[in-house]
Tab-separated table of C-alpha atoms in Angstrom:
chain	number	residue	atom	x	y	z
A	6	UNK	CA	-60.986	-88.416	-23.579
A	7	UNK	CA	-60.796	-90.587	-26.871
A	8	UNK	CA	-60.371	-94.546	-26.052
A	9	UNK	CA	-58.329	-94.899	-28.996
A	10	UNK	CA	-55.679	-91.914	-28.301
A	11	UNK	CA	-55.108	-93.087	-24.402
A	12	UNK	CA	-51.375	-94.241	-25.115
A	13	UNK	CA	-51.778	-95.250	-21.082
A	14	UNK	CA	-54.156	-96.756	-18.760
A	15	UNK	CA	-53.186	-97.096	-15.147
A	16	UNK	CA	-55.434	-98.864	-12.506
A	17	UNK	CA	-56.445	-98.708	-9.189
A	18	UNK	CA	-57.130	-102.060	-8.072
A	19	UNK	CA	-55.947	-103.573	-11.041
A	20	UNK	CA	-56.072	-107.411	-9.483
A	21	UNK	CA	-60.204	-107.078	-9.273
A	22	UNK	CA	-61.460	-109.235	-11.330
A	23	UNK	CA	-63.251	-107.016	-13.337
A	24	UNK	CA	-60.365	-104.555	-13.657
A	25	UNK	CA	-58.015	-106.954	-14.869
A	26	UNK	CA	-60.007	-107.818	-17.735
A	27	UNK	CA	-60.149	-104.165	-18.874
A	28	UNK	CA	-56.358	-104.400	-18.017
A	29	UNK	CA	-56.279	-107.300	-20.341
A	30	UNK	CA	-58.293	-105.782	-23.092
A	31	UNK	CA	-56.323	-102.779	-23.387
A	32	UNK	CA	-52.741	-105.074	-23.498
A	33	UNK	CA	-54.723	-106.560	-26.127
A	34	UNK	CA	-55.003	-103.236	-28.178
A	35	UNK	CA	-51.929	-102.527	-28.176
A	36	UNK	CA	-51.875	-100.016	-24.856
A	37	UNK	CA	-49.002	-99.511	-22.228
A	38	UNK	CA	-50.620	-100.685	-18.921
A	39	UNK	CA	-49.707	-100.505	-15.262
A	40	UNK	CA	-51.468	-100.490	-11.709
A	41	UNK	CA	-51.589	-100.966	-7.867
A	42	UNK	CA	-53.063	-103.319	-5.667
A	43	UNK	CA	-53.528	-104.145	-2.214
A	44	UNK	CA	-51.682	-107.721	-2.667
A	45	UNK	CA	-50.081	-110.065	-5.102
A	46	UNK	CA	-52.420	-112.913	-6.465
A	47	UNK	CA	-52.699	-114.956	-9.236
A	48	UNK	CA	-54.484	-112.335	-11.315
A	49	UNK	CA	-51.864	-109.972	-10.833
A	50	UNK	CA	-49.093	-112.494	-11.629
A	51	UNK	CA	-50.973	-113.325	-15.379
A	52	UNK	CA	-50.961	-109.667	-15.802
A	53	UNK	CA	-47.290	-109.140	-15.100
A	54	UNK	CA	-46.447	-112.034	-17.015
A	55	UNK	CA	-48.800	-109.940	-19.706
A	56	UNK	CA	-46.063	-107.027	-19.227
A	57	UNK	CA	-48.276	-105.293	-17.015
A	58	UNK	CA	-46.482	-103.371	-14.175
A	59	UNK	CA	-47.690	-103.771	-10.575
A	60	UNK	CA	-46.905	-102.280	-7.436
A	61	UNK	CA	-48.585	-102.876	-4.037
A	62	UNK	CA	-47.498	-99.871	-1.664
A	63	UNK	CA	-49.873	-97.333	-2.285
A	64	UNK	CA	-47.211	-95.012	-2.930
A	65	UNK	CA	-47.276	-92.194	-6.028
A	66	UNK	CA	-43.222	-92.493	-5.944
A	67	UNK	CA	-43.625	-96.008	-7.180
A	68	UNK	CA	-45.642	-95.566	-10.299
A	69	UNK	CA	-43.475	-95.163	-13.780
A	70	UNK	CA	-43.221	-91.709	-15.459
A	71	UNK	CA	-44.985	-92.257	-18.227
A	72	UNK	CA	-48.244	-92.867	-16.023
A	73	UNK	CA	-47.742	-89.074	-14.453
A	74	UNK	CA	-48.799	-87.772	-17.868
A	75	UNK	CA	-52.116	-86.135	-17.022
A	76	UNK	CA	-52.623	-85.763	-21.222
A	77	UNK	CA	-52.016	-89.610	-22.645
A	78	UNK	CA	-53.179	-91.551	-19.345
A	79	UNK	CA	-56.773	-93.090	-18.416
A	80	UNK	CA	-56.923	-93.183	-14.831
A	81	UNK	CA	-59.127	-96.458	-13.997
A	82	UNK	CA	-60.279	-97.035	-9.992
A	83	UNK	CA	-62.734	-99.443	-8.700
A	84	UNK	CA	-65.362	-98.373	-5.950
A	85	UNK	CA	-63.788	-100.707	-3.396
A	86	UNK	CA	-61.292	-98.332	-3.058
A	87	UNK	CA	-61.002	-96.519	0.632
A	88	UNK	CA	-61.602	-92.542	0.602
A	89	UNK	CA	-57.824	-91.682	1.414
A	90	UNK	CA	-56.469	-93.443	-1.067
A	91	UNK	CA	-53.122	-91.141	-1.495
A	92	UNK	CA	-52.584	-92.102	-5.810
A	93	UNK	CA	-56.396	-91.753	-5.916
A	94	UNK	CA	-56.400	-88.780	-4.753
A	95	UNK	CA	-53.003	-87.428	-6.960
A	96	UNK	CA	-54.737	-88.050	-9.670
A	97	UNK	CA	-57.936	-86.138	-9.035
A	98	UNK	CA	-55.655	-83.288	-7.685
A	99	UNK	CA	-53.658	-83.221	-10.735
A	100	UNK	CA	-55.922	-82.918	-13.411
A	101	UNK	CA	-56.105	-86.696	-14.823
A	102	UNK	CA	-58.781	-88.171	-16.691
A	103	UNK	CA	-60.274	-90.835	-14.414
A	104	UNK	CA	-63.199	-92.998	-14.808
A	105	UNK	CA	-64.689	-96.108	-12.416
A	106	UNK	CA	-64.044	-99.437	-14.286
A	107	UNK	CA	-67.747	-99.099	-15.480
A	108	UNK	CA	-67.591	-96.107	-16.786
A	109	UNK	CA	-65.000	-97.254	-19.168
A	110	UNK	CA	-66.688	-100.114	-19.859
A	111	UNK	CA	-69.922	-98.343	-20.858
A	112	UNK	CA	-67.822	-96.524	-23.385
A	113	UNK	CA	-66.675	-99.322	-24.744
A	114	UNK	CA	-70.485	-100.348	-24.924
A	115	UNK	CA	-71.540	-97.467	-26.752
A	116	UNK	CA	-69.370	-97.728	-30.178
A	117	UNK	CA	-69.817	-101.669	-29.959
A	118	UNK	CA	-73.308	-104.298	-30.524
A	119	UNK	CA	-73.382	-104.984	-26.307
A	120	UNK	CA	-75.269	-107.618	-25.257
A	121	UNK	CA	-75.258	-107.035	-21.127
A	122	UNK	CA	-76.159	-109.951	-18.691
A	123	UNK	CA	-77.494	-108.482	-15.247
A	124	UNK	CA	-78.930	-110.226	-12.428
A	125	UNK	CA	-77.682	-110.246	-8.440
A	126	UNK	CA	-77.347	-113.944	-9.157
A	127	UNK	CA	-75.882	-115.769	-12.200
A	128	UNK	CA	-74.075	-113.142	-14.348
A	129	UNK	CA	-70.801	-114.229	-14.023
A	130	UNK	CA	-71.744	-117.917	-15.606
A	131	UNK	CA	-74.154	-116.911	-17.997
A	132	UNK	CA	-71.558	-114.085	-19.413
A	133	UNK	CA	-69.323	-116.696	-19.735
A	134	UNK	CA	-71.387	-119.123	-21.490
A	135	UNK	CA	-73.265	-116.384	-23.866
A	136	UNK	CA	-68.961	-115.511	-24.415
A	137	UNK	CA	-67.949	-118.995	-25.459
A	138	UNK	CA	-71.197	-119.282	-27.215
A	139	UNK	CA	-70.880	-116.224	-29.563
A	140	UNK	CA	-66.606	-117.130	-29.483
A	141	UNK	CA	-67.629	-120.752	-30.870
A	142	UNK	CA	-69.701	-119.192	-33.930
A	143	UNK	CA	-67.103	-117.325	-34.553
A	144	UNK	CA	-68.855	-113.903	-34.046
A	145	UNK	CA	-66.489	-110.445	-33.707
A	146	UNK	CA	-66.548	-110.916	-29.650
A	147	UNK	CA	-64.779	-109.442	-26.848
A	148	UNK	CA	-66.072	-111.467	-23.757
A	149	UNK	CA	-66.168	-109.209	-20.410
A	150	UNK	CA	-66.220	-111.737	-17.586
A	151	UNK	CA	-66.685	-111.205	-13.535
A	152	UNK	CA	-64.346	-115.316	-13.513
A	153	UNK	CA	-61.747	-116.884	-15.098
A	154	UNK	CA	-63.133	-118.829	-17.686
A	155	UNK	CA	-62.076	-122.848	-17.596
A	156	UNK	CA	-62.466	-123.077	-21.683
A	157	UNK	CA	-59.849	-120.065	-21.819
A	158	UNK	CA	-58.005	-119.561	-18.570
A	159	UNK	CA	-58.374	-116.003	-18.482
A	160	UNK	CA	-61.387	-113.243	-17.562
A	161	UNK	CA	-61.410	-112.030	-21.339
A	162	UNK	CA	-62.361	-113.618	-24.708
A	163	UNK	CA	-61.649	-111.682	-27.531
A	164	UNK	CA	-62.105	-112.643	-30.922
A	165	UNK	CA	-62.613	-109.112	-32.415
A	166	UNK	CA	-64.359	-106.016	-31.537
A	167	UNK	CA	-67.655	-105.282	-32.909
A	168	UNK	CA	-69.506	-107.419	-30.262
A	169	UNK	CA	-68.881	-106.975	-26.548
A	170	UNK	CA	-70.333	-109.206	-23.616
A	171	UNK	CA	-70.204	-107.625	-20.344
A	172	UNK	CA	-71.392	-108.480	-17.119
A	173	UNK	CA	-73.979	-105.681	-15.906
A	174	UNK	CA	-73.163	-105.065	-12.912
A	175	UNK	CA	-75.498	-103.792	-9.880
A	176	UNK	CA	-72.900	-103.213	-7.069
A	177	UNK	CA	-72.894	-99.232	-6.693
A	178	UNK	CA	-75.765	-98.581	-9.459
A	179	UNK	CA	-72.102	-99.690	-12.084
A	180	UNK	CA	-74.838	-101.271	-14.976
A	181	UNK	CA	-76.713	-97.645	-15.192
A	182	UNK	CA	-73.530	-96.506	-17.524
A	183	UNK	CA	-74.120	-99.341	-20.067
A	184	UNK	CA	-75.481	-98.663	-23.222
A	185	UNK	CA	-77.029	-102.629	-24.446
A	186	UNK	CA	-78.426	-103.938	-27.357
A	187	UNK	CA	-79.719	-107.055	-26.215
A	188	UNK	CA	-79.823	-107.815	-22.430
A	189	UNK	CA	-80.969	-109.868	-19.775
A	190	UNK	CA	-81.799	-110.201	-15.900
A	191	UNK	CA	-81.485	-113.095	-14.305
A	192	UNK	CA	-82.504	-112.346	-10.428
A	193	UNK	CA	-83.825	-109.293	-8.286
A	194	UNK	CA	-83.204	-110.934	-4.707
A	195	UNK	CA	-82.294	-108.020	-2.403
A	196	UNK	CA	-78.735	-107.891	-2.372
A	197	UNK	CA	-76.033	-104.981	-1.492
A	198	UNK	CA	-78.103	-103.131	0.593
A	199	UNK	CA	-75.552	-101.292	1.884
A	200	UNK	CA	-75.829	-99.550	-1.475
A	201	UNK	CA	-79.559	-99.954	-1.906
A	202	UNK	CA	-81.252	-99.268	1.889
A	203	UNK	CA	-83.958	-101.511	0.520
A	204	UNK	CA	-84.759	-104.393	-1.969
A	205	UNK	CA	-87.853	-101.619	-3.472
A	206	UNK	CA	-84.554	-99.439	-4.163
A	207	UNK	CA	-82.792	-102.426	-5.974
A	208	UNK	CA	-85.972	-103.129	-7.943
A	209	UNK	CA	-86.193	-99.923	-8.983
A	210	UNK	CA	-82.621	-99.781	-10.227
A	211	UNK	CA	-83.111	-102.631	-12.299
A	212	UNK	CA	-85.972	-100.999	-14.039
A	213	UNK	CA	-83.920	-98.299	-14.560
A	214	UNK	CA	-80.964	-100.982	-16.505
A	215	UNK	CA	-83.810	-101.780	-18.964
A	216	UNK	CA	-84.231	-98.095	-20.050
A	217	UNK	CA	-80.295	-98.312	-20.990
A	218	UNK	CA	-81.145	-100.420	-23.932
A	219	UNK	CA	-80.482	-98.627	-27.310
A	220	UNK	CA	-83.244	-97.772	-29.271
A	221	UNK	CA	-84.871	-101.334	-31.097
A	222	UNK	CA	-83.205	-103.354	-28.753
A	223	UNK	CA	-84.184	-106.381	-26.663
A	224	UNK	CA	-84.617	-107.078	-23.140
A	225	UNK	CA	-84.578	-110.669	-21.400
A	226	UNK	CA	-85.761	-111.564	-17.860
A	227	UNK	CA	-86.600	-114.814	-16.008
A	228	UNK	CA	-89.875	-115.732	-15.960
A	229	UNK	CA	-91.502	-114.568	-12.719
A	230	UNK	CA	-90.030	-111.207	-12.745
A	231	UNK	CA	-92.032	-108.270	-12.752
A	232	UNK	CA	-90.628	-106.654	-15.964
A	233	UNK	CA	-91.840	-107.086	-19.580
A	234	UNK	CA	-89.389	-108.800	-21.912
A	235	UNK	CA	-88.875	-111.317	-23.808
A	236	UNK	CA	-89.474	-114.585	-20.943
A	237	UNK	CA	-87.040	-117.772	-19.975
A	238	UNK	CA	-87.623	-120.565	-18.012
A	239	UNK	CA	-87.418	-124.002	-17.023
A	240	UNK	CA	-89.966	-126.541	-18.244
A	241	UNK	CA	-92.557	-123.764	-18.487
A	242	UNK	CA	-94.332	-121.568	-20.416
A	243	UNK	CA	-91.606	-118.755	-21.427
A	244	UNK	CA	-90.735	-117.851	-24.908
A	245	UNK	CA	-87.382	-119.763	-24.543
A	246	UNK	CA	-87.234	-122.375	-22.027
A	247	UNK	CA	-85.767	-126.034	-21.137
A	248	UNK	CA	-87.873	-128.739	-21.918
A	249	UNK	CA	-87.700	-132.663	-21.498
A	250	UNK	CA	-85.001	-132.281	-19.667
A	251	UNK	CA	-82.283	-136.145	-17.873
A	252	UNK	CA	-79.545	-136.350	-16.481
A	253	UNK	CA	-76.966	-138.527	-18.600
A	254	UNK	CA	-73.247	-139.585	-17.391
A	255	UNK	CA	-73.341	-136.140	-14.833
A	256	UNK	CA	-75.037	-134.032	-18.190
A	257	UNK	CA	-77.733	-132.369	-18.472
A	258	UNK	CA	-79.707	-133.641	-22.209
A	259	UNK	CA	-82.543	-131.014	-22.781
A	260	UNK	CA	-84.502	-129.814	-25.883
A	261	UNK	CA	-84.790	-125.790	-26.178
A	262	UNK	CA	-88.464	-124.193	-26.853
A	263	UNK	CA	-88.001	-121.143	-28.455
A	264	UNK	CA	-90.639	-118.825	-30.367
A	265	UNK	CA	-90.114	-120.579	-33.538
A	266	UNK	CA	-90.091	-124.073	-32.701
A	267	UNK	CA	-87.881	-127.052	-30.522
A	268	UNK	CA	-84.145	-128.029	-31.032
A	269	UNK	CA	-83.327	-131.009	-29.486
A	270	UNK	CA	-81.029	-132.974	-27.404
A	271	UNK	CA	-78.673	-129.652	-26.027
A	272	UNK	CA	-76.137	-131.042	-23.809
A	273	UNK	CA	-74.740	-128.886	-20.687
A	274	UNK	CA	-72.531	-130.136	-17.756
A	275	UNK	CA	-72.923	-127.952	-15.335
A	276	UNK	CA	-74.878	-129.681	-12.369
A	277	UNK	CA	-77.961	-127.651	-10.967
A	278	UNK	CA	-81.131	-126.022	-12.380
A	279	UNK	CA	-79.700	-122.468	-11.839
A	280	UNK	CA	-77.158	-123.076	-14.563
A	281	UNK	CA	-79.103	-124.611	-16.652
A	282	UNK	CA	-81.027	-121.364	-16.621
A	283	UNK	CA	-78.138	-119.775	-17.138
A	284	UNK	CA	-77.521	-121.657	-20.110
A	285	UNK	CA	-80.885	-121.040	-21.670
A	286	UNK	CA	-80.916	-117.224	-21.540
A	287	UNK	CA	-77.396	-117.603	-22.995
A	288	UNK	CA	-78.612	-119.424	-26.008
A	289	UNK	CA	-81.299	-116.878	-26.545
A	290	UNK	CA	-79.505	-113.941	-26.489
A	291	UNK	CA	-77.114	-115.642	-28.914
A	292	UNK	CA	-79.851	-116.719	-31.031
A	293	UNK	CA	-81.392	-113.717	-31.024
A	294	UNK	CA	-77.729	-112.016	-32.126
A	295	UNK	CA	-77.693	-114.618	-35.377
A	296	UNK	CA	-75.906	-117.841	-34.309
A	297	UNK	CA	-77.499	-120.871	-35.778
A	298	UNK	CA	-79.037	-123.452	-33.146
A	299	UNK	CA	-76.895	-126.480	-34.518
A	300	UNK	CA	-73.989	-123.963	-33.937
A	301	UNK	CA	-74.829	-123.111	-30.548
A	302	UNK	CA	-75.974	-127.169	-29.592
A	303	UNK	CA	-72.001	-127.786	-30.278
A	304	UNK	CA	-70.614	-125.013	-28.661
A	305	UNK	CA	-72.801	-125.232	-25.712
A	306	UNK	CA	-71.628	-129.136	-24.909
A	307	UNK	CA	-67.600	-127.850	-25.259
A	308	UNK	CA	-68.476	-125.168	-22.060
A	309	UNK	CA	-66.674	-126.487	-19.156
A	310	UNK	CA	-67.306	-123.588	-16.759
A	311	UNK	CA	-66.010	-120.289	-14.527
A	312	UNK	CA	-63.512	-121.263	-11.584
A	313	UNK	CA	-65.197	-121.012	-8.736
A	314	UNK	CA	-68.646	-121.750	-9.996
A	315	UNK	CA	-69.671	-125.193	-8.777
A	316	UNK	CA	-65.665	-126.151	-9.879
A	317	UNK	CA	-64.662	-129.798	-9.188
A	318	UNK	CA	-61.447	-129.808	-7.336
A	319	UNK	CA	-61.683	-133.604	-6.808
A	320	UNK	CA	-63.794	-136.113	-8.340
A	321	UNK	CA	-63.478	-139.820	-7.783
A	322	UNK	CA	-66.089	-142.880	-6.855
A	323	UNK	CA	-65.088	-142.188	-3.199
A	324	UNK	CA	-64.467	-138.893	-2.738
A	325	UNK	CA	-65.481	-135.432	-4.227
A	326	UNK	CA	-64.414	-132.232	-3.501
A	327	UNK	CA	-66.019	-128.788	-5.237
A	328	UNK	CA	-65.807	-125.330	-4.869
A	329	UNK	CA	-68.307	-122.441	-5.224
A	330	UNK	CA	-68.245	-118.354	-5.150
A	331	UNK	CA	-72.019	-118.841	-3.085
A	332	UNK	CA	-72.098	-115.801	-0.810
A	333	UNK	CA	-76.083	-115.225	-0.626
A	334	UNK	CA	-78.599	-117.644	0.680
A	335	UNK	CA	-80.302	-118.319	-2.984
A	336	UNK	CA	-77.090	-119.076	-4.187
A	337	UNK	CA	-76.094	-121.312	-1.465
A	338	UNK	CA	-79.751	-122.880	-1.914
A	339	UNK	CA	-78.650	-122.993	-5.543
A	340	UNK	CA	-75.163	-125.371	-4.493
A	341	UNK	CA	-77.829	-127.256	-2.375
A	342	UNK	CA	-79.693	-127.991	-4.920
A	343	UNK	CA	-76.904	-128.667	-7.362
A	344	UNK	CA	-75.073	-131.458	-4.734
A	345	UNK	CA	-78.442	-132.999	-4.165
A	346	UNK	CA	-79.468	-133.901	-7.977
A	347	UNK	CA	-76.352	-134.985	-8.640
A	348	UNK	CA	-75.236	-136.947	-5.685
A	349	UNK	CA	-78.386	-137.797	-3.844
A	350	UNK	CA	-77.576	-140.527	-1.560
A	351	UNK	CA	-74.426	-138.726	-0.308
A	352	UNK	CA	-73.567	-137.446	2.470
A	353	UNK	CA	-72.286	-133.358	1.860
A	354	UNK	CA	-70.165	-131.359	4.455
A	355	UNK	CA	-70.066	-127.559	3.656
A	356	UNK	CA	-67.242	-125.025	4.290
A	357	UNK	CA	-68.925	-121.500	4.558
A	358	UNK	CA	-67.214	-118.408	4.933
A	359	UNK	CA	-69.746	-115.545	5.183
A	360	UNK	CA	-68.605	-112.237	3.143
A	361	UNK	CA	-69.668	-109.012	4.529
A	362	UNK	CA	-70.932	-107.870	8.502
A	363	UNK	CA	-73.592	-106.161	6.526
A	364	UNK	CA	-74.893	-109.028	4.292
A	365	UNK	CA	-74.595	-111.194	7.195
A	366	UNK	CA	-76.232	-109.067	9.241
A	367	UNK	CA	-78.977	-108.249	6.374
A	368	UNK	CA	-79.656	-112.180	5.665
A	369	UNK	CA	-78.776	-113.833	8.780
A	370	UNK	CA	-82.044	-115.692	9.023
A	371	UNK	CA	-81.926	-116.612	5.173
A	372	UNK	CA	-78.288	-118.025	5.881
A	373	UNK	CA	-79.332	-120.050	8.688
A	374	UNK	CA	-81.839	-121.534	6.542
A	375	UNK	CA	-79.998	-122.723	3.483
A	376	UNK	CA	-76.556	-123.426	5.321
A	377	UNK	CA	-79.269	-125.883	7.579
A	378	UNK	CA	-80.184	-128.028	4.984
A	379	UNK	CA	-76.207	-129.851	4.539
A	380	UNK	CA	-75.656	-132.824	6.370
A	381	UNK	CA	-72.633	-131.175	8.230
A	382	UNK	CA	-70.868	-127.452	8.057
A	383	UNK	CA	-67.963	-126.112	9.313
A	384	UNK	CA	-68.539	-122.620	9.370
A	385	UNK	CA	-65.680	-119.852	9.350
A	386	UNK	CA	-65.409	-116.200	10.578
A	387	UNK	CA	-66.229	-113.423	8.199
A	388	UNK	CA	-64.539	-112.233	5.151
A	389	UNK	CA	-64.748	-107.973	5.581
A	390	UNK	CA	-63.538	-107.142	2.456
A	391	UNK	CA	-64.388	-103.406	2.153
A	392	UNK	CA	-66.115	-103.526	5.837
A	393	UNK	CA	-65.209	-102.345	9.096
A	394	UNK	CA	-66.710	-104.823	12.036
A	395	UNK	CA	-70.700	-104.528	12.657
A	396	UNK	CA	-70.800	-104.871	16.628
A	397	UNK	CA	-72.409	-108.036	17.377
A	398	UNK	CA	-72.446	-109.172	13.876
A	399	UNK	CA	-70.009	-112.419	14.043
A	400	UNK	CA	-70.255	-115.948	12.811
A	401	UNK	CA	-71.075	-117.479	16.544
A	402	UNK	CA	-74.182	-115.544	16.171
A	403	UNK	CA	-74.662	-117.175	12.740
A	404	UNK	CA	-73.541	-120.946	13.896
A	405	UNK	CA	-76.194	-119.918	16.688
A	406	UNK	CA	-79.422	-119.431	14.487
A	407	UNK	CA	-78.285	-122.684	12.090
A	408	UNK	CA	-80.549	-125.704	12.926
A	409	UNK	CA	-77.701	-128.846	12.047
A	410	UNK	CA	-76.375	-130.734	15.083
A	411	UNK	CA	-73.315	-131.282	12.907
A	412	UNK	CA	-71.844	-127.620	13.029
A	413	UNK	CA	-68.872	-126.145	14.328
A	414	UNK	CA	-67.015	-122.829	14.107
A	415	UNK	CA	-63.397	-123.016	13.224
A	416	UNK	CA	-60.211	-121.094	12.291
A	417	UNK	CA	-58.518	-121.575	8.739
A	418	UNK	CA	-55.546	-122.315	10.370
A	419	UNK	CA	-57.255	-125.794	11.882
A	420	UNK	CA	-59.487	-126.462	8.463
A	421	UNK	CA	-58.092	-129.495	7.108
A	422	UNK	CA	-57.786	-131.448	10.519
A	423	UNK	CA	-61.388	-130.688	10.373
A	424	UNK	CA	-62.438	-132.034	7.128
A	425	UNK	CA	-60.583	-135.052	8.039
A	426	UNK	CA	-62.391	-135.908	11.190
A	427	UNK	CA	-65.602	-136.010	8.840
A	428	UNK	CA	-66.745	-139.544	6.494
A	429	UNK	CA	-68.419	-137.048	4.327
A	430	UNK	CA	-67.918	-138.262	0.661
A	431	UNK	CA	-68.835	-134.807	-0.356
A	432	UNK	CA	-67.022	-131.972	0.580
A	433	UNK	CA	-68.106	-128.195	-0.987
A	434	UNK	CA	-66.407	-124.853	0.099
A	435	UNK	CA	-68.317	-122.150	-0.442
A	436	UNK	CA	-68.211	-117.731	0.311
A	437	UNK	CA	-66.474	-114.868	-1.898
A	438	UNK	CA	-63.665	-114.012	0.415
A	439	UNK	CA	-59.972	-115.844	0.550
A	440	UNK	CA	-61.805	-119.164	0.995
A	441	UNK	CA	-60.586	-119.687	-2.412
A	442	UNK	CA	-56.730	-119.614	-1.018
A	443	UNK	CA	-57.444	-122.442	0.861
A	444	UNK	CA	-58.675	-124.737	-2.236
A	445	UNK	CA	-55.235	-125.431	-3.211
A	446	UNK	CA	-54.444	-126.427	0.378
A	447	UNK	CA	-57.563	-128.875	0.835
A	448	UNK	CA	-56.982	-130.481	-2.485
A	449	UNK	CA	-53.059	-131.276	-1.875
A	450	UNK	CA	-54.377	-132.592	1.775
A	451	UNK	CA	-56.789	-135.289	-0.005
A	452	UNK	CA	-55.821	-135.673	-3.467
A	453	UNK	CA	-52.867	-138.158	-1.913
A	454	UNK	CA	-55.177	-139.974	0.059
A	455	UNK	CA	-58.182	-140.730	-2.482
């Protein structure tokens, strides 16, 4: 099937947040779009005020006529989706052209310049900072990104379509249907090993990304990792790397090393050394595409960030309250390491909600560790997402292996009392499930009182 004679795309799990920026990029050429999902959020409701139609019974009866036309409709689905899935399965019984989200977007890939960000840790940022970047020099870009954006309130940048940015992602082998020109891996910590059995097996899979990369093109990795490419770092020795770096008003002021000499005084405000790696890959890549350093020193300093990426909910001289998508030990060492630079001499209570039986189960000792290191946690039961319960896999036997004398396992229902019982002056919430529903409720509880 031809992308440009679909008349219709329908989804299956169109509120993902990858899915609804394909959903979003096809509105935005000009096609008729529709979808199910389990539940209403706020993704769906930007899509249906879009024009998008959404239903949540997953119920054939309820989708539109038009959609039933097995010859002008794309049929997009998401792996999350469970095996008797009864429009899933219409679809495949009826003849209908359907493709997993990256699928589609390795299409897109293919008749576009792609530059493709993988990593288990840090493409969701970087995408949308190499985005903005490449958005701010005006290239031809449509931005792909796993967030919502804070520069442009939505999960898709486009200004044109001869360059794409995607997010390569690992989950389910997704990044091995992406065709690159110039891309990048940020991490190889074992992660989804319910997909992988092993971290050799993820390893190998990444290998297997950089063969995707079209013929003359370039591949980026973090210094450290054992794949050839062109190198990044911090304050070392790789071909691009962050160099002479403060800390000014909250800011990070750095010069950028590059093959061909040092630009000075970059300015990034996103706290913590893992984005400020993810800020120097993006200015490589971007670099490497044709933007002019002077170009990218401005756009980088107008970045203000992905929701749910280190996102300040509150910030005063008393009181500060962030939230952060952290749902693997490095990136919850990553937060750590973030709250600690920038507020040193305060005291920090986390909010963790582990996501997964299996990655809790896979990393328990790893979690332990890094969730030790904050001064207090309250620690909540476990997001399952796609999971059914691992016996004996819970959060008590979590809270049990944390070494912090200041820990306590609680329900959502009781989380605010909670916080309040606490003189932290730092508060971070942190996990990948529906923690991020309760954000709005924190910040209403102690935005009146600070």
């Amino acid at each position: 099937m031809n992308l440009e004679t679909v008349n219709n795309v329908y989804f299956i799990g169109i509120g993902g947040i990858g899915m609804s920026a394909l959903a979003r990029y096809f509105v935005a050429n000009g096609k008729q779009v529709a979808g199910y999902d389990k539940t209403a959020t706020d993704i769906t409701r930007s899509l249906q005020d879009l024009g998008v139609t959404i239903h949540f019974n997953d119920s054939v009866s309820e989708i539109d006529a038009p959609y039933l036309d097995s010859k002008s409709t794309l049929v997009v689905y998401t792996p999350a989706i469970p095996k008797g899935h009864s429009e899933f399965n219409y679809f495949k019984d009826n003849g209908f052209y359907l493709l997993k989200r990256s699928a589609v977007l390795g299409e897109i890939t293919r008749q576009t310049m792609c530059l493709a960000v993988a990593g288990t840790h840090g493409k969701t940022t970087t995408t949308s900072i190499l985005g903005h970047l490449l958005n701010a020099c005006n290239a031809p870009v449509t931005a792909f990104l796993g967030g919502i954006s804070e520069n442009y309130n939505s999960n898709l940048i486009i200004n044109g379509t001869e360059v794409t940015v995607v997010e390569a992602d690992e989950f389910d082998r997704s990044f091995l249907t992406l065709s690159p020109d110039l891309a990048c891996i940020t991490s190889m910590d074992a992660d989804h090993l319910d997909i992988y059995g092993n971290a050799e097996e993820l390893v190998k899979t990444f290998k297997d990304f950089s063969e995707c990369i079209k013929p003359n093109g370039k591949l980026f990795v973090k210094n450290g990792l054992p794949l050839k490419g062109i190198t990044y770092g911090i304050e070392d020795d790789s071909d691009y790397s962050a160099q002479n770096i403060s800390i000014e008003n909250g800011c990070y002021v750095f010069d950028v090393k590059t093959p061909t000499g040092t630009h000075k005084d970059f300015k990034f405000s996103l706290p913590g050394r893992h984005n400020l790696s993810n800020a120097i890959i993006a200015i490589a890549m971007a670099a490497e595409y044709g933007c002019s350093y002077k170009d990218l020193s401005q756009a980088l300093e107008t970045y203000k960030g992905v929701k749910r990426r280190f996102t300040y909910q509150i910030k005063t001289d008393n009181f500060v309250f962030i939230d952060d998508y952290a749902h693997h030990p490095e990136e919850i060492n990553a937060v750590h390491q973030a709250v600690r630079e920038m507020y040193p001499d305060k005291k920090v209570l986390a909010i963790f909600q582990p996501h997964l039986f299996s990655r809790t189960r896979d990393f328990i000792d790893g979690f332990a560790e890094s969730l030790s290191k904050f001064d207090e946690l309250l620690l909540l039961d476990i997001y399952p997402a796609r999971e059914v319960p691992i016996e004996g896999v819970t959060s008590e036997w979590l809270l049990n292996k944390i070494e912090n004398s200041n820990k306590k396992l609680v329900q959502k229902s009781n989380l605010i009392n909670e916080i309040k019982k606490s003189d932290a002056q730092i508060v971070l919430t942190i996990g990948a499930g529906d923690i991020g529903e309760e954000v709005k409720h924190i910040k209403e509880a102690f935005y009146v009182e600070n």
